[in-house]
Amino acid sequence: MARNIQSLERAAAMLRLLAGGERRLGLSDIASTLGLAKGTAHGILRTLQHEGFVEQDAPSGRYQLGAELLRLGNSYLDVHELRARALVWTDDLARSSGESVYLGVLHQQGVLIVHHVFRPDDSRQVLEVGAMQPLHSTALGKVLSAYDPVAHSEVVEVDRKAFTGRTVSEIVEFETLLDLTRARGYADDVEETWEGVASVAAPIHDRRRMPVGAVGITGAVERVCVDGDLRPELVAAVRDCARAVSRDLGASRF
């Protein structure tokens, strides 16, 4: 374990060196600067290169940061920009709907909650930022699965557990739900994940028209639904919020 941690520390040191020094560095420069044997440095560089974190310039043999680090950095910035752009709109949605509001993004094989606005009443509530929700049963997850190809491939591979008697687990039926989500522009979850709880969510797009997240409300079935159907004014409010955040992110069409 200690050896593995040491390897990680050395890899991190290499990335910092490549980020802060000249555009490209040779193996000898890297090894001597970090006090490593050339063989050790070369082994770590090969691993980083294989993962896309480092690239080697063929003519010179020198190393530089790879495109995968840029992708990860942009992902980090995108999530924080998404949250920053959504703050005012999600607060407004919580006030107008009277329900809790969640902002979620795809993370591994689930939905990562990156922002949570409490229901505007005096009830005891727990902040769920950082919590994970399933892709296949929640409104947020269905929206991401419907609009994001990566999320779709993840949900096809994941174990679609039946949380309640209403959970849709079979892939054919689930794909039909995703078609419906795309057709109407939102997804719902009426007691599919938690008994007595209903949700509605809509997609958020960026300036490239790429899906970058989903926003939705969650509350007791008796408040969110009427006669078993979602209250139309809540659906409209969620979709309006998603459009507003998308516009702030540069999206021009919906």
Tab-separated table of C-alpha atoms in Angstrom:
chain	number	residue	atom	x	y	z
A	1	MET	CA	0.000	0.000	0.000
A	2	ALA	CA	2.794	2.438	0.916
A	3	ARG	CA	4.520	1.717	-2.391
A	4	ASN	CA	1.314	2.416	-4.332
A	5	ILE	CA	0.832	5.710	-2.504
A	6	GLN	CA	4.445	6.655	-3.257
A	7	SER	CA	3.833	5.978	-6.957
A	8	LEU	CA	0.794	8.242	-6.882
A	9	GLU	CA	2.795	10.987	-5.182
A	10	ARG	CA	5.518	10.702	-7.814
A	11	ALA	CA	2.977	10.782	-10.641
A	12	ALA	CA	1.354	13.882	-9.128
A	13	ALA	CA	4.772	15.524	-8.825
A	14	MET	CA	5.460	14.811	-12.509
A	15	LEU	CA	2.164	16.370	-13.567
A	16	ARG	CA	2.876	19.479	-11.490
A	17	LEU	CA	6.369	19.694	-12.986
A	18	LEU	CA	5.039	19.460	-16.544
A	19	ALA	CA	2.346	22.022	-15.746
A	20	GLY	CA	4.706	24.556	-14.204
A	21	GLY	CA	7.876	24.284	-16.229
A	22	GLU	CA	8.754	24.416	-19.912
A	23	ARG	CA	6.162	23.212	-22.404
A	24	ARG	CA	8.029	19.932	-22.918
A	25	LEU	CA	10.556	18.155	-20.713
A	26	GLY	CA	12.866	15.245	-21.428
A	27	LEU	CA	13.116	12.073	-19.367
A	28	SER	CA	16.485	13.080	-17.888
A	29	ASP	CA	15.161	16.495	-16.858
A	30	ILE	CA	12.131	14.972	-15.154
A	31	ALA	CA	14.104	12.252	-13.395
A	32	SER	CA	16.845	14.578	-12.108
A	33	THR	CA	14.430	17.301	-10.970
A	34	LEU	CA	12.363	14.805	-8.982
A	35	GLY	CA	15.338	12.797	-7.758
A	36	LEU	CA	14.224	9.580	-9.446
A	37	ALA	CA	16.051	6.872	-11.325
A	38	LYS	CA	15.457	7.103	-15.065
A	39	GLY	CA	13.843	3.665	-15.115
A	40	THR	CA	11.392	4.624	-12.369
A	41	ALA	CA	10.518	7.917	-14.038
A	42	HIS	CA	10.060	6.239	-17.396
A	43	GLY	CA	7.703	3.626	-15.942
A	44	ILE	CA	5.487	6.272	-14.364
A	45	LEU	CA	5.509	8.382	-17.531
A	46	ARG	CA	4.468	5.375	-19.614
A	47	THR	CA	1.518	4.754	-17.306
A	48	LEU	CA	0.470	8.417	-17.433
A	49	GLN	CA	0.854	8.371	-21.200
A	50	HIS	CA	-1.315	5.258	-21.480
A	51	GLU	CA	-4.063	7.004	-19.479
A	52	GLY	CA	-3.853	10.144	-21.610
A	53	PHE	CA	-2.518	12.376	-18.844
A	54	VAL	CA	0.857	12.781	-20.575
A	55	GLU	CA	1.824	12.936	-24.255
A	56	GLN	CA	5.236	12.361	-25.820
A	57	ASP	CA	6.449	14.463	-28.734
A	58	ALA	CA	7.695	11.933	-31.279
A	59	PRO	CA	10.523	13.969	-32.893
A	60	SER	CA	12.089	15.160	-29.636
A	61	GLY	CA	10.999	12.397	-27.244
A	62	ARG	CA	10.016	15.068	-24.715
A	63	TYR	CA	6.882	14.892	-22.561
A	64	GLN	CA	4.013	17.310	-22.058
A	65	LEU	CA	0.580	17.295	-20.403
A	66	GLY	CA	-2.054	15.253	-22.227
A	67	ALA	CA	-5.545	16.015	-23.459
A	68	GLU	CA	-7.197	13.900	-20.749
A	69	LEU	CA	-6.133	16.406	-18.102
A	70	LEU	CA	-7.741	19.178	-20.124
A	71	ARG	CA	-10.948	17.168	-20.390
A	72	LEU	CA	-11.014	16.550	-16.640
A	73	GLY	CA	-10.264	20.197	-15.925
A	74	ASN	CA	-13.056	21.347	-18.219
A	75	SER	CA	-15.425	18.901	-16.549
A	76	TYR	CA	-14.574	20.391	-13.146
A	77	LEU	CA	-15.074	23.912	-14.447
A	78	ASP	CA	-18.315	22.971	-16.214
A	79	VAL	CA	-19.843	21.594	-13.011
A	80	HIS	CA	-18.930	24.706	-11.046
A	81	GLU	CA	-20.148	27.008	-13.800
A	82	LEU	CA	-23.377	25.026	-13.958
A	83	ARG	CA	-23.922	25.403	-10.223
A	84	ALA	CA	-23.041	29.106	-10.282
A	85	ARG	CA	-25.429	29.800	-13.158
A	86	ALA	CA	-28.210	27.812	-11.492
A	87	LEU	CA	-28.122	29.398	-8.021
A	88	VAL	CA	-30.668	32.162	-8.590
A	89	TRP	CA	-32.976	30.079	-10.777
A	90	THR	CA	-33.079	27.107	-8.403
A	91	ASP	CA	-33.848	29.413	-5.474
A	92	ASP	CA	-36.734	30.874	-7.497
A	93	LEU	CA	-37.960	27.367	-8.363
A	94	ALA	CA	-37.975	26.322	-4.701
A	95	ARG	CA	-39.972	29.412	-3.761
A	96	SER	CA	-42.500	29.063	-6.585
A	97	SER	CA	-42.987	25.307	-6.235
A	98	GLY	CA	-42.710	25.023	-2.463
A	99	GLU	CA	-40.567	21.906	-2.931
A	100	SER	CA	-36.918	20.856	-2.663
A	101	VAL	CA	-34.828	21.500	-5.768
A	102	TYR	CA	-31.929	19.333	-6.931
A	103	LEU	CA	-29.260	19.918	-9.558
A	104	GLY	CA	-27.575	16.744	-10.780
A	105	VAL	CA	-24.820	15.683	-13.181
A	106	LEU	CA	-23.642	12.335	-14.500
A	107	HIS	CA	-20.960	10.750	-12.328
A	108	GLN	CA	-19.760	7.202	-12.941
A	109	GLN	CA	-22.994	5.181	-13.123
A	110	GLY	CA	-25.279	7.521	-11.229
A	111	VAL	CA	-26.437	11.086	-10.652
A	112	LEU	CA	-24.258	13.271	-8.450
A	113	ILE	CA	-26.195	15.991	-6.615
A	114	VAL	CA	-24.142	19.194	-6.972
A	115	HIS	CA	-26.704	21.652	-5.594
A	116	HIS	CA	-29.700	21.298	-3.278
A	117	VAL	CA	-32.176	23.987	-2.275
A	118	PHE	CA	-34.297	23.150	0.765
A	119	ARG	CA	-38.069	23.173	0.637
A	120	PRO	CA	-39.069	26.659	1.859
A	121	ASP	CA	-40.812	25.681	5.072
A	122	ASP	CA	-39.791	24.996	8.659
A	123	SER	CA	-39.471	21.223	8.279
A	124	ARG	CA	-36.252	19.452	9.244
A	125	GLN	CA	-34.201	18.675	6.128
A	126	VAL	CA	-30.781	17.199	5.349
A	127	LEU	CA	-28.431	18.716	2.761
A	128	GLU	CA	-27.833	16.144	0.027
A	129	VAL	CA	-25.036	17.775	-1.952
A	130	GLY	CA	-22.593	15.007	-2.831
A	131	ALA	CA	-25.234	12.275	-2.632
A	132	MET	CA	-25.642	9.815	-5.478
A	133	GLN	CA	-28.969	8.872	-7.055
A	134	PRO	CA	-29.683	6.034	-9.520
A	135	LEU	CA	-29.919	6.761	-13.225
A	136	HIS	CA	-32.800	4.454	-14.059
A	137	SER	CA	-35.427	5.317	-11.462
A	138	THR	CA	-35.070	9.012	-10.606
A	139	ALA	CA	-36.361	11.903	-12.683
A	140	LEU	CA	-32.867	13.442	-12.807
A	141	GLY	CA	-31.366	10.140	-13.909
A	142	LYS	CA	-33.936	9.525	-16.634
A	143	VAL	CA	-33.337	12.994	-18.065
A	144	LEU	CA	-29.579	12.414	-18.211
A	145	SER	CA	-30.089	8.938	-19.699
A	146	ALA	CA	-32.424	10.344	-22.353
A	147	TYR	CA	-30.242	13.249	-23.481
A	148	ASP	CA	-26.649	12.235	-22.707
A	149	PRO	CA	-25.263	9.319	-24.796
A	150	VAL	CA	-22.668	8.546	-22.134
A	151	ALA	CA	-25.334	8.349	-19.430
A	152	HIS	CA	-27.417	6.151	-21.704
A	153	SER	CA	-24.572	3.685	-22.176
A	154	GLU	CA	-23.986	3.666	-18.406
A	155	VAL	CA	-27.627	2.971	-17.526
A	156	VAL	CA	-27.786	0.117	-20.026
A	157	GLU	CA	-24.852	-1.560	-18.281
A	158	VAL	CA	-25.853	-0.820	-14.677
A	159	ASP	CA	-27.887	-3.146	-12.475
A	160	ARG	CA	-31.345	-1.547	-12.675
A	161	LYS	CA	-32.572	-2.453	-9.211
A	162	ALA	CA	-36.291	-2.393	-8.436
A	163	PHE	CA	-36.617	-0.058	-5.446
A	164	THR	CA	-40.429	-0.223	-5.378
A	165	GLY	CA	-43.175	-2.000	-7.265
A	166	ARG	CA	-43.271	0.924	-9.706
A	167	THR	CA	-39.585	0.852	-10.703
A	168	VAL	CA	-39.043	0.175	-14.414
A	169	SER	CA	-36.149	-2.265	-14.698
A	170	GLU	CA	-36.618	-4.039	-18.041
A	171	ILE	CA	-34.553	-2.399	-20.778
A	172	VAL	CA	-37.268	-2.350	-23.467
A	173	GLU	CA	-39.767	-0.622	-21.211
A	174	PHE	CA	-37.069	1.713	-19.946
A	175	GLU	CA	-36.101	2.734	-23.491
A	176	THR	CA	-39.764	3.561	-24.108
A	177	LEU	CA	-39.669	5.856	-21.068
A	178	LEU	CA	-36.600	7.595	-22.460
A	179	ASP	CA	-38.374	8.134	-25.798
A	180	LEU	CA	-41.265	9.691	-23.882
A	181	THR	CA	-38.844	11.881	-21.924
A	182	ARG	CA	-37.293	13.240	-25.116
A	183	ALA	CA	-40.711	13.785	-26.702
A	184	ARG	CA	-42.138	15.854	-23.846
A	185	GLY	CA	-38.921	17.438	-22.554
A	186	TYR	CA	-39.035	16.191	-18.967
A	187	ALA	CA	-38.991	13.034	-16.851
A	188	ASP	CA	-40.880	11.977	-13.758
A	189	ASP	CA	-40.465	9.588	-10.861
A	190	VAL	CA	-43.682	8.805	-9.036
A	191	GLU	CA	-42.771	6.399	-6.231
A	192	GLU	CA	-40.242	4.574	-8.422
A	193	THR	CA	-37.331	5.230	-6.067
A	194	TRP	CA	-38.954	6.080	-2.730
A	195	GLU	CA	-42.466	5.265	-1.534
A	196	GLY	CA	-44.599	8.377	-1.152
A	197	VAL	CA	-42.165	10.604	-3.056
A	198	ALA	CA	-42.537	12.099	-6.541
A	199	SER	CA	-40.124	14.085	-8.710
A	200	VAL	CA	-39.998	15.888	-12.043
A	201	ALA	CA	-36.833	17.001	-13.848
A	202	ALA	CA	-35.743	18.658	-17.100
A	203	PRO	CA	-32.426	18.812	-19.002
A	204	ILE	CA	-29.917	21.657	-18.959
A	205	HIS	CA	-27.861	22.317	-22.100
A	206	ASP	CA	-24.774	24.419	-22.727
A	207	ARG	CA	-23.811	26.672	-25.646
A	208	ARG	CA	-22.920	23.597	-27.723
A	209	ARG	CA	-26.388	22.170	-27.111
A	210	MET	CA	-24.742	19.417	-25.070
A	211	PRO	CA	-26.597	18.100	-21.996
A	212	VAL	CA	-24.582	19.129	-18.945
A	213	GLY	CA	-27.008	18.335	-16.152
A	214	ALA	CA	-30.589	18.185	-14.987
A	215	VAL	CA	-32.690	20.161	-12.539
A	216	GLY	CA	-35.784	18.946	-10.741
A	217	ILE	CA	-38.052	19.152	-7.742
A	218	THR	CA	-38.876	16.404	-5.263
A	219	GLY	CA	-41.696	16.222	-2.750
A	220	ALA	CA	-44.530	14.199	-1.278
A	221	VAL	CA	-46.799	12.578	-3.867
A	222	GLU	CA	-49.866	14.348	-2.493
A	223	ARG	CA	-48.224	17.736	-3.126
A	224	VAL	CA	-46.507	17.051	-6.442
A	225	CYS	CA	-49.318	15.037	-8.028
A	226	VAL	CA	-53.072	15.396	-8.477
A	227	ASP	CA	-55.090	12.225	-9.151
A	228	GLY	CA	-51.885	10.346	-9.895
A	229	ASP	CA	-50.560	12.853	-12.449
A	230	LEU	CA	-47.905	15.516	-12.000
A	231	ARG	CA	-49.270	18.985	-11.392
A	232	PRO	CA	-48.892	20.806	-14.740
A	233	GLU	CA	-47.759	24.045	-13.104
A	234	LEU	CA	-44.855	22.220	-11.427
A	235	VAL	CA	-43.794	20.631	-14.705
A	236	ALA	CA	-43.896	24.051	-16.366
A	237	ALA	CA	-41.877	25.622	-13.538
A	238	VAL	CA	-39.151	22.967	-13.746
A	239	ARG	CA	-38.896	23.289	-17.518
A	240	ASP	CA	-38.744	27.081	-17.264
A	241	CYS	CA	-35.925	26.794	-14.726
A	242	ALA	CA	-33.978	24.412	-16.987
A	243	ARG	CA	-34.392	26.771	-19.940
A	244	ALA	CA	-33.254	29.757	-17.882
A	245	VAL	CA	-30.088	28.003	-16.705
A	246	SER	CA	-29.422	26.782	-20.254
A	247	ARG	CA	-29.725	30.320	-21.578
A	248	ASP	CA	-27.259	31.534	-18.946
A	249	LEU	CA	-24.856	28.816	-20.125
A	250	GLY	CA	-25.124	30.122	-23.688
A	251	ALA	CA	-27.716	27.780	-25.184
A	252	SER	CA	-29.727	29.629	-27.832
A	253	ARG	CA	-32.323	27.024	-28.853
A	254	PHE	CA	-34.600	24.669	-26.905
